Short mmCIF file of C-alpha atoms (C1' of nucleotides) in Angstrom, two decimals:
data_model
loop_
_atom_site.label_atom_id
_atom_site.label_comp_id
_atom_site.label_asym_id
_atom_site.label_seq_id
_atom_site.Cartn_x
_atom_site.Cartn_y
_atom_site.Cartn_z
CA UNK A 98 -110.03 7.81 -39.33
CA UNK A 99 -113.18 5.38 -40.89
CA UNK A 100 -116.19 7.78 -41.79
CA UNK A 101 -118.83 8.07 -44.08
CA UNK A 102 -118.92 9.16 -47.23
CA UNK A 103 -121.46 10.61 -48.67
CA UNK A 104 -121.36 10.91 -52.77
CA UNK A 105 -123.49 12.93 -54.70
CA UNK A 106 -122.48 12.36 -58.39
CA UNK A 107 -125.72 11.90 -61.49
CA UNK A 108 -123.27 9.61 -63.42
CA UNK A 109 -123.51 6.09 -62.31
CA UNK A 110 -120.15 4.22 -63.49
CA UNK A 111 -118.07 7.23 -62.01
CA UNK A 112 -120.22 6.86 -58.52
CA UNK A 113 -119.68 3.13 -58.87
CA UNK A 114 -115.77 3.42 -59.11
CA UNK A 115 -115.40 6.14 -56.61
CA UNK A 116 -116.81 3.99 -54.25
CA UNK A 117 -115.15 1.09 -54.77
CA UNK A 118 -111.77 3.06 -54.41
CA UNK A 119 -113.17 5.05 -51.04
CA UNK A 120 -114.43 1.59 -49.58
CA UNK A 121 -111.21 -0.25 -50.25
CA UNK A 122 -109.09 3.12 -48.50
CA UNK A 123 -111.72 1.69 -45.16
CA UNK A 124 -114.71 4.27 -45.73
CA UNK A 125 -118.10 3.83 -45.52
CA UNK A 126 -120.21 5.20 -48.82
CA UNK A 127 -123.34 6.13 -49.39
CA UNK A 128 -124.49 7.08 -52.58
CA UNK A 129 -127.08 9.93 -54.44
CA UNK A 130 -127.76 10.08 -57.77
CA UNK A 131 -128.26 13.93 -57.32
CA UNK A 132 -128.74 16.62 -54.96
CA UNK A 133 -132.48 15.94 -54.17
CA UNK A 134 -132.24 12.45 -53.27
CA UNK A 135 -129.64 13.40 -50.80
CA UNK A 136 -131.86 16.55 -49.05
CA UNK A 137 -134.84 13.89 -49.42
CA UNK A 138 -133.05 11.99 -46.80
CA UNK A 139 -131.12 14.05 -44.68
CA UNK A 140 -127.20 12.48 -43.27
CA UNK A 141 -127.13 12.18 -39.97
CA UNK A 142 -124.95 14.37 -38.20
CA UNK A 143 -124.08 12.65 -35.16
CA UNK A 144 -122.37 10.44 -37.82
CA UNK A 145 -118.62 10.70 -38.92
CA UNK A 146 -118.63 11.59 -42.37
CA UNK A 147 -118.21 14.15 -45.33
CA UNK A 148 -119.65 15.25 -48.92
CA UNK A 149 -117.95 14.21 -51.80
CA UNK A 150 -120.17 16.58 -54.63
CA UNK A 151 -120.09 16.98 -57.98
CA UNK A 152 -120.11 20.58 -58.78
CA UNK A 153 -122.40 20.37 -62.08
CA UNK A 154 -125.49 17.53 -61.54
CA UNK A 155 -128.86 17.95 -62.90
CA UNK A 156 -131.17 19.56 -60.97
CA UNK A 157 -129.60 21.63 -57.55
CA UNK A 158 -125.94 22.03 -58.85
CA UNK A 159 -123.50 21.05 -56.40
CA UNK A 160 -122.96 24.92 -54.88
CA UNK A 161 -127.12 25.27 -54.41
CA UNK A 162 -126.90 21.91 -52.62
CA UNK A 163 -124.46 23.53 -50.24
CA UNK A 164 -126.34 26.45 -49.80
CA UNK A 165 -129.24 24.28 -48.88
CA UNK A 166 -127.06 22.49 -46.29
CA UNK A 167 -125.85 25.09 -44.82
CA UNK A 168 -129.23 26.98 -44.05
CA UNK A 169 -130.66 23.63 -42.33
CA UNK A 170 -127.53 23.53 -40.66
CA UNK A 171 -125.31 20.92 -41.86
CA UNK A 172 -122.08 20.63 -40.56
CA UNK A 173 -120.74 17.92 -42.97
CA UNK A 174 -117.74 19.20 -45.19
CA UNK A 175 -117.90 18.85 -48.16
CA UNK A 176 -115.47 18.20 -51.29
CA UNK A 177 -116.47 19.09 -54.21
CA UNK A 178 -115.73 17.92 -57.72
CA UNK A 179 -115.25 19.29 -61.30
CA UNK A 180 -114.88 18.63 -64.65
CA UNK A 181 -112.77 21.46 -65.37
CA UNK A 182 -111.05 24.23 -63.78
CA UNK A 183 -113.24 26.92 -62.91
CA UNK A 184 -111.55 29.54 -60.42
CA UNK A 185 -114.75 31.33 -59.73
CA UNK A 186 -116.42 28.59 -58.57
CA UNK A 187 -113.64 27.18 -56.65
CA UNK A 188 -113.37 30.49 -55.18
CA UNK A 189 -117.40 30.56 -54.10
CA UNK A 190 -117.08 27.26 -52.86
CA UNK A 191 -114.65 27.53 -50.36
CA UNK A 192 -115.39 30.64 -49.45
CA UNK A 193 -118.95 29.32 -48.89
CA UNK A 194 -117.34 26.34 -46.42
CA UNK A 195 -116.64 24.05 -48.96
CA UNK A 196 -113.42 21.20 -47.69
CA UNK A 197 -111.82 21.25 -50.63
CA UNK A 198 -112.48 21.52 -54.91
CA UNK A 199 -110.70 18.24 -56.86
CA UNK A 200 -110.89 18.32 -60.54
CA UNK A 201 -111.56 15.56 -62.68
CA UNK A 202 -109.74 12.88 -63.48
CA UNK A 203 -108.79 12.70 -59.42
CA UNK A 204 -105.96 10.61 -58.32
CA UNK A 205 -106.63 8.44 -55.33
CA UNK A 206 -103.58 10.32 -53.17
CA UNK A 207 -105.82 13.66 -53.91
CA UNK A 208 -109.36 12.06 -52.74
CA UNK A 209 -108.73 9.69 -49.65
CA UNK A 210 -106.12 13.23 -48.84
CA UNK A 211 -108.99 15.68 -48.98
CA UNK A 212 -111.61 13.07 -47.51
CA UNK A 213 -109.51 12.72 -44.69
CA UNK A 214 -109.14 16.38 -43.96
CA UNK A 215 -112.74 16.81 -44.37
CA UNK A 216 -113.37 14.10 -41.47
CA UNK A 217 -111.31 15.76 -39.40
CA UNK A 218 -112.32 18.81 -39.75
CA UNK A 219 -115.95 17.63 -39.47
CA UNK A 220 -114.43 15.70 -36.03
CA UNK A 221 -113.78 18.79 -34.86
CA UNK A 222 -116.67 20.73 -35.50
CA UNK A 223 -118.89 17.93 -34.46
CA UNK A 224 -116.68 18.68 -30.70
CA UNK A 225 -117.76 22.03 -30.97
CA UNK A 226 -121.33 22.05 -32.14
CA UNK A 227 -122.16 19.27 -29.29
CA UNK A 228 -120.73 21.66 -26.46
CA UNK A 229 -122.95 24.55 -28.48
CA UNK A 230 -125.65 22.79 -28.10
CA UNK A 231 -125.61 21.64 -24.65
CA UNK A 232 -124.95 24.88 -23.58
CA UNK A 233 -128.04 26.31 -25.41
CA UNK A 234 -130.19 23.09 -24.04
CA UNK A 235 -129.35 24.12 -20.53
CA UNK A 236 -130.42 27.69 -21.21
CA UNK A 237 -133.25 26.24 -22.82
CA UNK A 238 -134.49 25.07 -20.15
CA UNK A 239 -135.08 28.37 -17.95
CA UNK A 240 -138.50 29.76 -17.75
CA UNK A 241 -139.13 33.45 -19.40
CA UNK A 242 -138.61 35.05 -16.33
CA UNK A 243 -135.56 33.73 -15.24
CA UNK A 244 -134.09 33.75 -18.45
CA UNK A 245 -135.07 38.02 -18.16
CA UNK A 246 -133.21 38.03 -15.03
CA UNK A 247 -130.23 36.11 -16.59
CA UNK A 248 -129.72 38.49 -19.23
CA UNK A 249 -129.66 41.01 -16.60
CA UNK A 250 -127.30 39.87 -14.09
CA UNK A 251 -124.69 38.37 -16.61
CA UNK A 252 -124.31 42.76 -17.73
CA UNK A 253 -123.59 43.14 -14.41
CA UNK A 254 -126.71 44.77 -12.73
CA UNK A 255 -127.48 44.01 -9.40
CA UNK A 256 -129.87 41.97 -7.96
CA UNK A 257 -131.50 45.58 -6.95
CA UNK A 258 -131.03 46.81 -10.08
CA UNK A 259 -132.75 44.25 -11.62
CA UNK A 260 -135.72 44.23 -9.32
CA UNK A 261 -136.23 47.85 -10.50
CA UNK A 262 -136.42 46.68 -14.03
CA UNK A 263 -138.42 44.23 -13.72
CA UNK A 264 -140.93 45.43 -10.84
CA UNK A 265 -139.80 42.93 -8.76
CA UNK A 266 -138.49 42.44 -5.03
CA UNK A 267 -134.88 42.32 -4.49
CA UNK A 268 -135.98 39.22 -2.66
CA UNK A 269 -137.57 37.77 -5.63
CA UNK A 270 -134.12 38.42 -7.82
CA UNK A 271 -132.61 36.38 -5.96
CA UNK A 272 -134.52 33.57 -5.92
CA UNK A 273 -134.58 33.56 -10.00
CA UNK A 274 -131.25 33.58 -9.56
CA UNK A 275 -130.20 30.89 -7.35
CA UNK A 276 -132.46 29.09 -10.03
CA UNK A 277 -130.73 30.38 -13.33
CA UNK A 278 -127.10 29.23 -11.05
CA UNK A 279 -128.81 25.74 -10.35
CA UNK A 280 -130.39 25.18 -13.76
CA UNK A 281 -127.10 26.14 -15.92
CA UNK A 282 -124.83 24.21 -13.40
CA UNK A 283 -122.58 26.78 -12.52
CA UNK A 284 -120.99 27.16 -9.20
CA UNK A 285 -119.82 31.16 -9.63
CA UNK A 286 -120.99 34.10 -10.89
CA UNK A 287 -117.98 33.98 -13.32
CA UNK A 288 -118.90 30.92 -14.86
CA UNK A 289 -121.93 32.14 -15.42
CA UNK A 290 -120.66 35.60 -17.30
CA UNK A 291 -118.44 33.22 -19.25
CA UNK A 292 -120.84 30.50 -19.97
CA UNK A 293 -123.25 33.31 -21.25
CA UNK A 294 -120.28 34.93 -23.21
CA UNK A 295 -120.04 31.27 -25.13
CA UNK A 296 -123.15 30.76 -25.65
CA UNK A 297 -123.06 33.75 -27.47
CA UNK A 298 -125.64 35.81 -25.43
CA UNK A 299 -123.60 38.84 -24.59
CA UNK A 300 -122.79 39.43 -28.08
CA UNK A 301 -126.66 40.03 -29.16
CA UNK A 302 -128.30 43.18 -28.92
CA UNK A 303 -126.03 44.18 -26.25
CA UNK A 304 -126.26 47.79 -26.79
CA UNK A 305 -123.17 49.52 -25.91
CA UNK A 306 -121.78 47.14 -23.10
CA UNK A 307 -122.23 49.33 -20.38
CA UNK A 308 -123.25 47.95 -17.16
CA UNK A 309 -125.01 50.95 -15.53
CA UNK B 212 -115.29 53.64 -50.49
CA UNK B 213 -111.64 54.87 -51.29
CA UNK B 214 -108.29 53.43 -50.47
CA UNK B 215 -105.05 52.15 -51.19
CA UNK B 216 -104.74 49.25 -53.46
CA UNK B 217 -100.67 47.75 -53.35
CA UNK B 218 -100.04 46.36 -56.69
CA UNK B 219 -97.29 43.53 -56.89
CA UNK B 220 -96.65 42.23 -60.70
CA UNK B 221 -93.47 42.23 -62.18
CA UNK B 222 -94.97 43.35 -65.25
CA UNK B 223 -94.37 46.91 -65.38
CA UNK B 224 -97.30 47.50 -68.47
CA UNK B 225 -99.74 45.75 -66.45
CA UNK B 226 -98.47 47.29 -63.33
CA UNK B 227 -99.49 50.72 -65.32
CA UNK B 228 -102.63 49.63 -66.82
CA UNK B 229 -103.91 48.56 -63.54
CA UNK B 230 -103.09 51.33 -61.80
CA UNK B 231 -104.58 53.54 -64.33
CA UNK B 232 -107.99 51.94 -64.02
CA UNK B 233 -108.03 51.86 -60.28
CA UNK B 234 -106.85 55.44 -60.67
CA UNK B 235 -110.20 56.40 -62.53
CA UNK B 236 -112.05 54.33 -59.94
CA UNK B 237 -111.07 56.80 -57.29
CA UNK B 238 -108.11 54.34 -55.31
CA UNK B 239 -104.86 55.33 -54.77
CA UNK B 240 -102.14 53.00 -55.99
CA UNK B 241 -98.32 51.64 -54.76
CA UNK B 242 -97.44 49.42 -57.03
CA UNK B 243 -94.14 46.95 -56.45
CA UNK B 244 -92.22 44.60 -58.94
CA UNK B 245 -91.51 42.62 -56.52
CA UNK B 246 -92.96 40.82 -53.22
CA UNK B 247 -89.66 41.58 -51.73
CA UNK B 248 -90.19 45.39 -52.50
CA UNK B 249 -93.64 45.75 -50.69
CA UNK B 250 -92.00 43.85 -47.23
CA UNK B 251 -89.24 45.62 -47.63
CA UNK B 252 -91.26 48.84 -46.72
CA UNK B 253 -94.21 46.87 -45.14
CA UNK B 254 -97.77 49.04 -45.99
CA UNK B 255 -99.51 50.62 -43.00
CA UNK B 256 -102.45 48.65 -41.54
CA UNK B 257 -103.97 51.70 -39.99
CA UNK B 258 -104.71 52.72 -43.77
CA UNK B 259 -107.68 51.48 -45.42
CA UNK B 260 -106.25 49.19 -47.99
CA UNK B 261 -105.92 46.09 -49.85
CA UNK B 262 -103.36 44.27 -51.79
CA UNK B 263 -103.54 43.05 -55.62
CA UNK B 264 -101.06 40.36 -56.00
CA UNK B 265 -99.63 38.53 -58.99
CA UNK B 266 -99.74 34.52 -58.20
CA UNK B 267 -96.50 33.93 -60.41
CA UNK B 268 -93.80 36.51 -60.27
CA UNK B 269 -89.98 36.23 -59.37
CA UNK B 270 -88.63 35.72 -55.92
CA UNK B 271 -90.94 34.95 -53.98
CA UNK B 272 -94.44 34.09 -55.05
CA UNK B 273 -97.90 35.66 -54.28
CA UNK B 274 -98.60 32.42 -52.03
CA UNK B 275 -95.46 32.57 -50.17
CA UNK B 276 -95.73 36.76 -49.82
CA UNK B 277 -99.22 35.88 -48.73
CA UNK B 278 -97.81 33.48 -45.64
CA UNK B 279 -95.31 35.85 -44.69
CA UNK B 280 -97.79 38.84 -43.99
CA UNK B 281 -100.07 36.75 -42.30
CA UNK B 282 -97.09 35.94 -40.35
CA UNK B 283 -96.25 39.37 -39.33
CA UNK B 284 -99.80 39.87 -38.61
CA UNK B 285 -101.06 41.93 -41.57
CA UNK B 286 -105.20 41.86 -42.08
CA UNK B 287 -104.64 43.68 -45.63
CA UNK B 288 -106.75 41.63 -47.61
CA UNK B 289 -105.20 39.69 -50.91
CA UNK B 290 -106.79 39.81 -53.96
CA UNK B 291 -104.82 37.20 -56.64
CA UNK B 292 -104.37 37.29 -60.04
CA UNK B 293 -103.42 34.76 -61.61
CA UNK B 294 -102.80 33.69 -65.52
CA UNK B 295 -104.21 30.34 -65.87
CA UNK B 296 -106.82 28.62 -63.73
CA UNK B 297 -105.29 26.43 -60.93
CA UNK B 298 -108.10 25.15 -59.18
CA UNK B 299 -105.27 23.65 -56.30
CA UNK B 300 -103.88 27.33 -55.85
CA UNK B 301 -106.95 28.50 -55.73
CA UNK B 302 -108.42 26.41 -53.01
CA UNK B 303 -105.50 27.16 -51.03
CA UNK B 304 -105.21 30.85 -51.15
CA UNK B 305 -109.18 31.48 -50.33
CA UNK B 306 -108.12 28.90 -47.18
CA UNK B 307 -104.97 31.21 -46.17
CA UNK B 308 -107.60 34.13 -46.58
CA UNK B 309 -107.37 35.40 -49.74
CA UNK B 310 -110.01 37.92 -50.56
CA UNK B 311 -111.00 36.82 -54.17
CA UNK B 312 -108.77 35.10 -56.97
CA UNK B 313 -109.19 36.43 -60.63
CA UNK B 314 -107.57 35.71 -63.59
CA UNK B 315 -106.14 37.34 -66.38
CA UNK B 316 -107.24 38.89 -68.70
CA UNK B 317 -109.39 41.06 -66.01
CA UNK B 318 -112.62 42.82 -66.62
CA UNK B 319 -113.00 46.01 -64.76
CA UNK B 320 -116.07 44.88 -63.56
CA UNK B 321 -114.36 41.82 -62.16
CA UNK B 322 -111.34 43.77 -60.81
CA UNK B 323 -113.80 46.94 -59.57
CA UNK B 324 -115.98 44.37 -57.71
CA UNK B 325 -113.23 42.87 -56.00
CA UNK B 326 -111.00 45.89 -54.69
CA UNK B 327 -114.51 46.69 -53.22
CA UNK B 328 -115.35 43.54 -51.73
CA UNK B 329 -111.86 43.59 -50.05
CA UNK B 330 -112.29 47.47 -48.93
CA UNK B 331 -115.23 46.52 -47.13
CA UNK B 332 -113.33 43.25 -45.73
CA UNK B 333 -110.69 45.28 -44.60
CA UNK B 334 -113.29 48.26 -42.93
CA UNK B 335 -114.36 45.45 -40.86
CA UNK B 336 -111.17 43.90 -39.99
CA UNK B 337 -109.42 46.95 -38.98
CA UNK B 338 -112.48 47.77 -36.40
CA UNK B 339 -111.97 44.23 -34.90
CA UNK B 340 -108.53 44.40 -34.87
CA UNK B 341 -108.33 48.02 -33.20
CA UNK B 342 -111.00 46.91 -30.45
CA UNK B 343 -108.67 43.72 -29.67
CA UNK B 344 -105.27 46.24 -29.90
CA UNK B 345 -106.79 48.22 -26.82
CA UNK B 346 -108.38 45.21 -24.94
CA UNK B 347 -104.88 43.41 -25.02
CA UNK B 348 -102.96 46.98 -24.64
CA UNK B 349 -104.64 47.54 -21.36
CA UNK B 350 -104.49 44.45 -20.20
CA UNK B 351 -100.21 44.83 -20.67
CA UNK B 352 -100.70 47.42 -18.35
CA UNK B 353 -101.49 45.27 -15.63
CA UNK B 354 -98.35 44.45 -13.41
CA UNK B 355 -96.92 40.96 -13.07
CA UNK B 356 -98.89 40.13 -10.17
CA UNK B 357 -102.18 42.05 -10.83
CA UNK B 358 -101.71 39.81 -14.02
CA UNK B 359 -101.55 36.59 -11.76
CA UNK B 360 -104.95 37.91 -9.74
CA UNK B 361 -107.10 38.32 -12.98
CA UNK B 362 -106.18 35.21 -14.12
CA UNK B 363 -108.05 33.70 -11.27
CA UNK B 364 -110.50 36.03 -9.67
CA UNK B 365 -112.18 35.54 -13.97
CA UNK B 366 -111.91 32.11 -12.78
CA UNK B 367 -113.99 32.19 -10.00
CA UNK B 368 -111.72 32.19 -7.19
CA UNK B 369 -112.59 34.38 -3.89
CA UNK B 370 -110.36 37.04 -2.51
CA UNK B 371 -109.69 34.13 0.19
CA UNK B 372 -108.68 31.35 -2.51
CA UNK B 373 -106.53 33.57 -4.55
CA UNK B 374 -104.47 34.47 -1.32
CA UNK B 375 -103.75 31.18 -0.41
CA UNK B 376 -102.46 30.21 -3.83
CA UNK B 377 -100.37 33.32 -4.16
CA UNK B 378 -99.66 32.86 -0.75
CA UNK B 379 -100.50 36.07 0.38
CA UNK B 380 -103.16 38.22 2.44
CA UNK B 381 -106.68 38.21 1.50
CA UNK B 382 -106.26 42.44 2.09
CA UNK B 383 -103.87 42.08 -0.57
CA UNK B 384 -105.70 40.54 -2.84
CA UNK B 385 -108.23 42.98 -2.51
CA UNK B 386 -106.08 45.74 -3.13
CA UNK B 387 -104.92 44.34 -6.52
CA UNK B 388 -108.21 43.48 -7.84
CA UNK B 389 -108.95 47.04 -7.07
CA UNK B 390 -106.26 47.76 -9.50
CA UNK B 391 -106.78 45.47 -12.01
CA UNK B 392 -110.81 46.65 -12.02
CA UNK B 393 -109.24 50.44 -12.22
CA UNK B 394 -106.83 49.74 -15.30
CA UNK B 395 -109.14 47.87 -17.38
CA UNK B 396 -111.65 50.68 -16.52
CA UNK B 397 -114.36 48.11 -16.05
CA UNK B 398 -116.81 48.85 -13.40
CA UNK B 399 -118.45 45.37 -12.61
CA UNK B 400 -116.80 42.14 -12.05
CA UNK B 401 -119.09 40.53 -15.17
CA UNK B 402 -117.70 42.91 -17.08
CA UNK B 403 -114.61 42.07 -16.27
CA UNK B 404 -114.75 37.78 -17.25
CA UNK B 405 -116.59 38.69 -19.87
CA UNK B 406 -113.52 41.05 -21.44
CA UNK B 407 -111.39 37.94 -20.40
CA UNK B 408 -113.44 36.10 -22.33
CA UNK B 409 -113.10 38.20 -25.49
CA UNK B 410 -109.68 39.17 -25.09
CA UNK B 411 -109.27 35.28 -25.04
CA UNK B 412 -107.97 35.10 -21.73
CA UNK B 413 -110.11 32.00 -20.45
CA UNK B 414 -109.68 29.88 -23.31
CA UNK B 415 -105.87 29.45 -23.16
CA UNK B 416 -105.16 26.55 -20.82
CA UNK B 417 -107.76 26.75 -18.69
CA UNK B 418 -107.55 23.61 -17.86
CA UNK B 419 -110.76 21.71 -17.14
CA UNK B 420 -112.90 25.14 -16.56
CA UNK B 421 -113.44 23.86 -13.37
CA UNK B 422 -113.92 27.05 -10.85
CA UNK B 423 -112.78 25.16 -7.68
"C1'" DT C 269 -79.74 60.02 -2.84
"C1'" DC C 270 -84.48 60.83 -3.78
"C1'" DT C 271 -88.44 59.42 -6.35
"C1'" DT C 272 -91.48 56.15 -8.32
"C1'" DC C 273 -93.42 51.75 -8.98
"C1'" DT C 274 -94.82 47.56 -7.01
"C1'" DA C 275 -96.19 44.56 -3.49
"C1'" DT C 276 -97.70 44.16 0.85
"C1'" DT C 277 -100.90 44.56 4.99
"C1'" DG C 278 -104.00 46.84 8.45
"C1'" DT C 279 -108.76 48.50 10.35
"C1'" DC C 280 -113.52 50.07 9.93
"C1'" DC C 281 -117.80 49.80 7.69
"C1'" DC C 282 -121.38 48.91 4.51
"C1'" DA C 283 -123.63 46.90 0.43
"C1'" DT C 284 -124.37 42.75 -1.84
"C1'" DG C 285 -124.69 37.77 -2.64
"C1'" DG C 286 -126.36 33.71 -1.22
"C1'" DG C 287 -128.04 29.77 1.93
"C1'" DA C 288 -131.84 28.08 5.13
"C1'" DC C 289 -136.55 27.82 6.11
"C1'" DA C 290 -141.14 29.00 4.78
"C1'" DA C 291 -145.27 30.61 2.47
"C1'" DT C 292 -148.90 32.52 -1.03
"C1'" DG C 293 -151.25 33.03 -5.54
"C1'" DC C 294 -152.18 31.53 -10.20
"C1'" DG C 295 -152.84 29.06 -14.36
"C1'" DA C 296 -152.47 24.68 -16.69
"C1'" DA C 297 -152.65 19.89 -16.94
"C1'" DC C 298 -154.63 15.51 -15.25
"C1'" DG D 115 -160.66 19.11 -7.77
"C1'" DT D 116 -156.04 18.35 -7.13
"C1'" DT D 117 -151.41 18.47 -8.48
"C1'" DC D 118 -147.57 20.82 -10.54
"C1'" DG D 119 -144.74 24.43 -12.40
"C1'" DC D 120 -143.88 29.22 -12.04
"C1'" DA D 121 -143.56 33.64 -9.94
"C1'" DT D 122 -143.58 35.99 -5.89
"C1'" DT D 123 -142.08 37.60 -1.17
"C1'" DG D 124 -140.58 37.25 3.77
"C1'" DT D 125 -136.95 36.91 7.70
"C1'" DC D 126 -132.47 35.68 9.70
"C1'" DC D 127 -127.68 35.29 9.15
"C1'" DC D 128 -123.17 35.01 7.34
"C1'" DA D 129 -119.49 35.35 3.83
"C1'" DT D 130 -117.66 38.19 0.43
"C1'" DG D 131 -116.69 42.37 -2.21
"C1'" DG D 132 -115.32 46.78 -2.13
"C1'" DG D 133 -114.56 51.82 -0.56
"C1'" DA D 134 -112.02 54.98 2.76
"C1'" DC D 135 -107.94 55.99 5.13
"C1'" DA D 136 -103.25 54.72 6.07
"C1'" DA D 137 -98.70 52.69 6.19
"C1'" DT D 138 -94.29 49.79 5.30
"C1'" DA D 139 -90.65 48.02 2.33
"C1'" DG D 140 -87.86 46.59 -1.53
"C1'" DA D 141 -86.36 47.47 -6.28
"C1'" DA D 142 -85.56 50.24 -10.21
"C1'" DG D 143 -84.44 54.67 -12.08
"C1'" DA D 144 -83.31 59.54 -12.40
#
DNA sequence: TCTTCTATTGTCCCATGGGACAATGCGAAC
DNA sequence: GTTCGCATTGTCCCATGGGACAATAGAAGA
């Protein structure tokens, strides 16, 4: 699987070798002197690729840069790499979402192993994120209203149920509603329940799940 | 919060010295010299507990003890100990769902903090796991052919299509659906995809998700 | 053998969902 | 000022879901 690497390492020989190994093994590389330069330009994530960080760089450490990633919403795994064994930090880090933790000196069966886990993994969870977000585009794109009467009918109220709540005519229900069918694509009610329970909508502030 | 922490070290001093400062901390202990010894009389999930496991003792190892309770379907959370940083263990026991990994010597801070952290963890757990128990347990109630209806009336299908495929009457139909809406005490027919959908019904081969 | 569970089917009737066809009022953008 | 998106409501009609009431038949157990 080709991919990009990203590597985000302050000392410039070690970047320089690492890449020449990862480019021969068929990867792309990009390279960051530390963790700012990388957040200054932001990988793209439609992109194949994966993190290859050093766990202590000047400036953001590697774990802070993951943080940071992670808030803005970065899918891209990353490996991480240290000088010397530290089991708390290893621990953090992969709790946190981190790949993988490689100490240093890292054979070449370790990296291009771990890299290619972490560009499959990232394959995978590009898959997912892309359905994710086409789902929420589509929802996106309902007006207030219907998206009121959406929430409504996917709990199971009726259209005359949720006329009453919203001080509207039964009539007018079900006009949102053909709309909120016709906007998400769906042909049946049930594949709009189940498109709503992957979007995650059913799961928020749902109160106690009961339909009356 | 209180609980029972399962010891496993071979070390029968340690075992002691462990227990007697969980002791103070309010937990009640089991301790085991062996891996073998704790599956031998498997610990009750229904208890609030967690499980302190030596990395590196005879028989079988903490990894390998940690693999065979996941396989039996245990969601007692691990917390390792371990006598010498191994960043590779590490990596891989936090990935197999280790709690925390420490190593020895142990502070009680360290050791305090953890139990606690995997208390909580296991709180949660056991409330997830107990909701699924009854979802799936009611849904075993349903008889072979009510179990064939569900599985495509949460698809979409009419009364009419769902005949036809089973090859039988559309007043048939009906009357299972009635049953199947009875036993999984659901009033509504969203509420009924969208327990499907969490009981993880409509994501095993669905096929295309097509609803014709 | 008698009971129970399961699967099957029927009729009658009503509430609900949803398509077709059509129209009004309002605020915002052009 | 006109166009456009959004919200609103109407009528007519039909398909579907679902409750009420009832019954038959085979298989598994007690």
């Amino acid at each position: 699987m080709p991919g990009l690497v990203y590597i985000v390492d302050d000392d410039a020989s070690f970047r320089t070798a690492i890449e020449r190994r990862l480019k021969k093994a068929g990867y792309e590389v990009a390279t960051y002197p530390s963790a700012q330069h990388l957040l200054d330009c932001p990988p793209s994530e439609n992109k194949l690729g994966c993190i290859l960080l050093d766990v202590r760089i000047p400036g953001l450490s590697g774990p802070e840069l993951q943080g940071r990633l992670s808030e803005i919403g970065s899918t891209l795994p990353i490996v991480f790499l240290t000088g010397y064994a530290d089991v708390q930090t290893t621990v953090r880090a992969i709790k946190a979402g981190a790949e993988d933790v490689l100490t240093k000196p890292v054979s070449s069966e370790e990296l291009l192993g771990a890299i290619e886990r972490a560009m499959a993994h990232h394959e995978v969870m590009r898959g997912q994120r892309s359905q994710l977000d086409a789902l929420r585009a589509h929802i996106a794109k309902l007006t207030p209203r219907e998206r009121e009467v959406f929430e409504l009918v996917i709990r199971g109220k009726t259209n005359k149920q949720v006329a009453n709540v919203l001080g509207a005519t039964e009539r007018t229900i079900k006009a949102h509603r053909h709309r909120v069918m016709e906007k998400l694509q769906v042909q049946t009610f049930a594949e709009l329940v189940s498109l709503a329970e992957r979007a995650g909508i059913l799961r928020e502030s749902s109160g106690t799940g009961q339909a009356n």
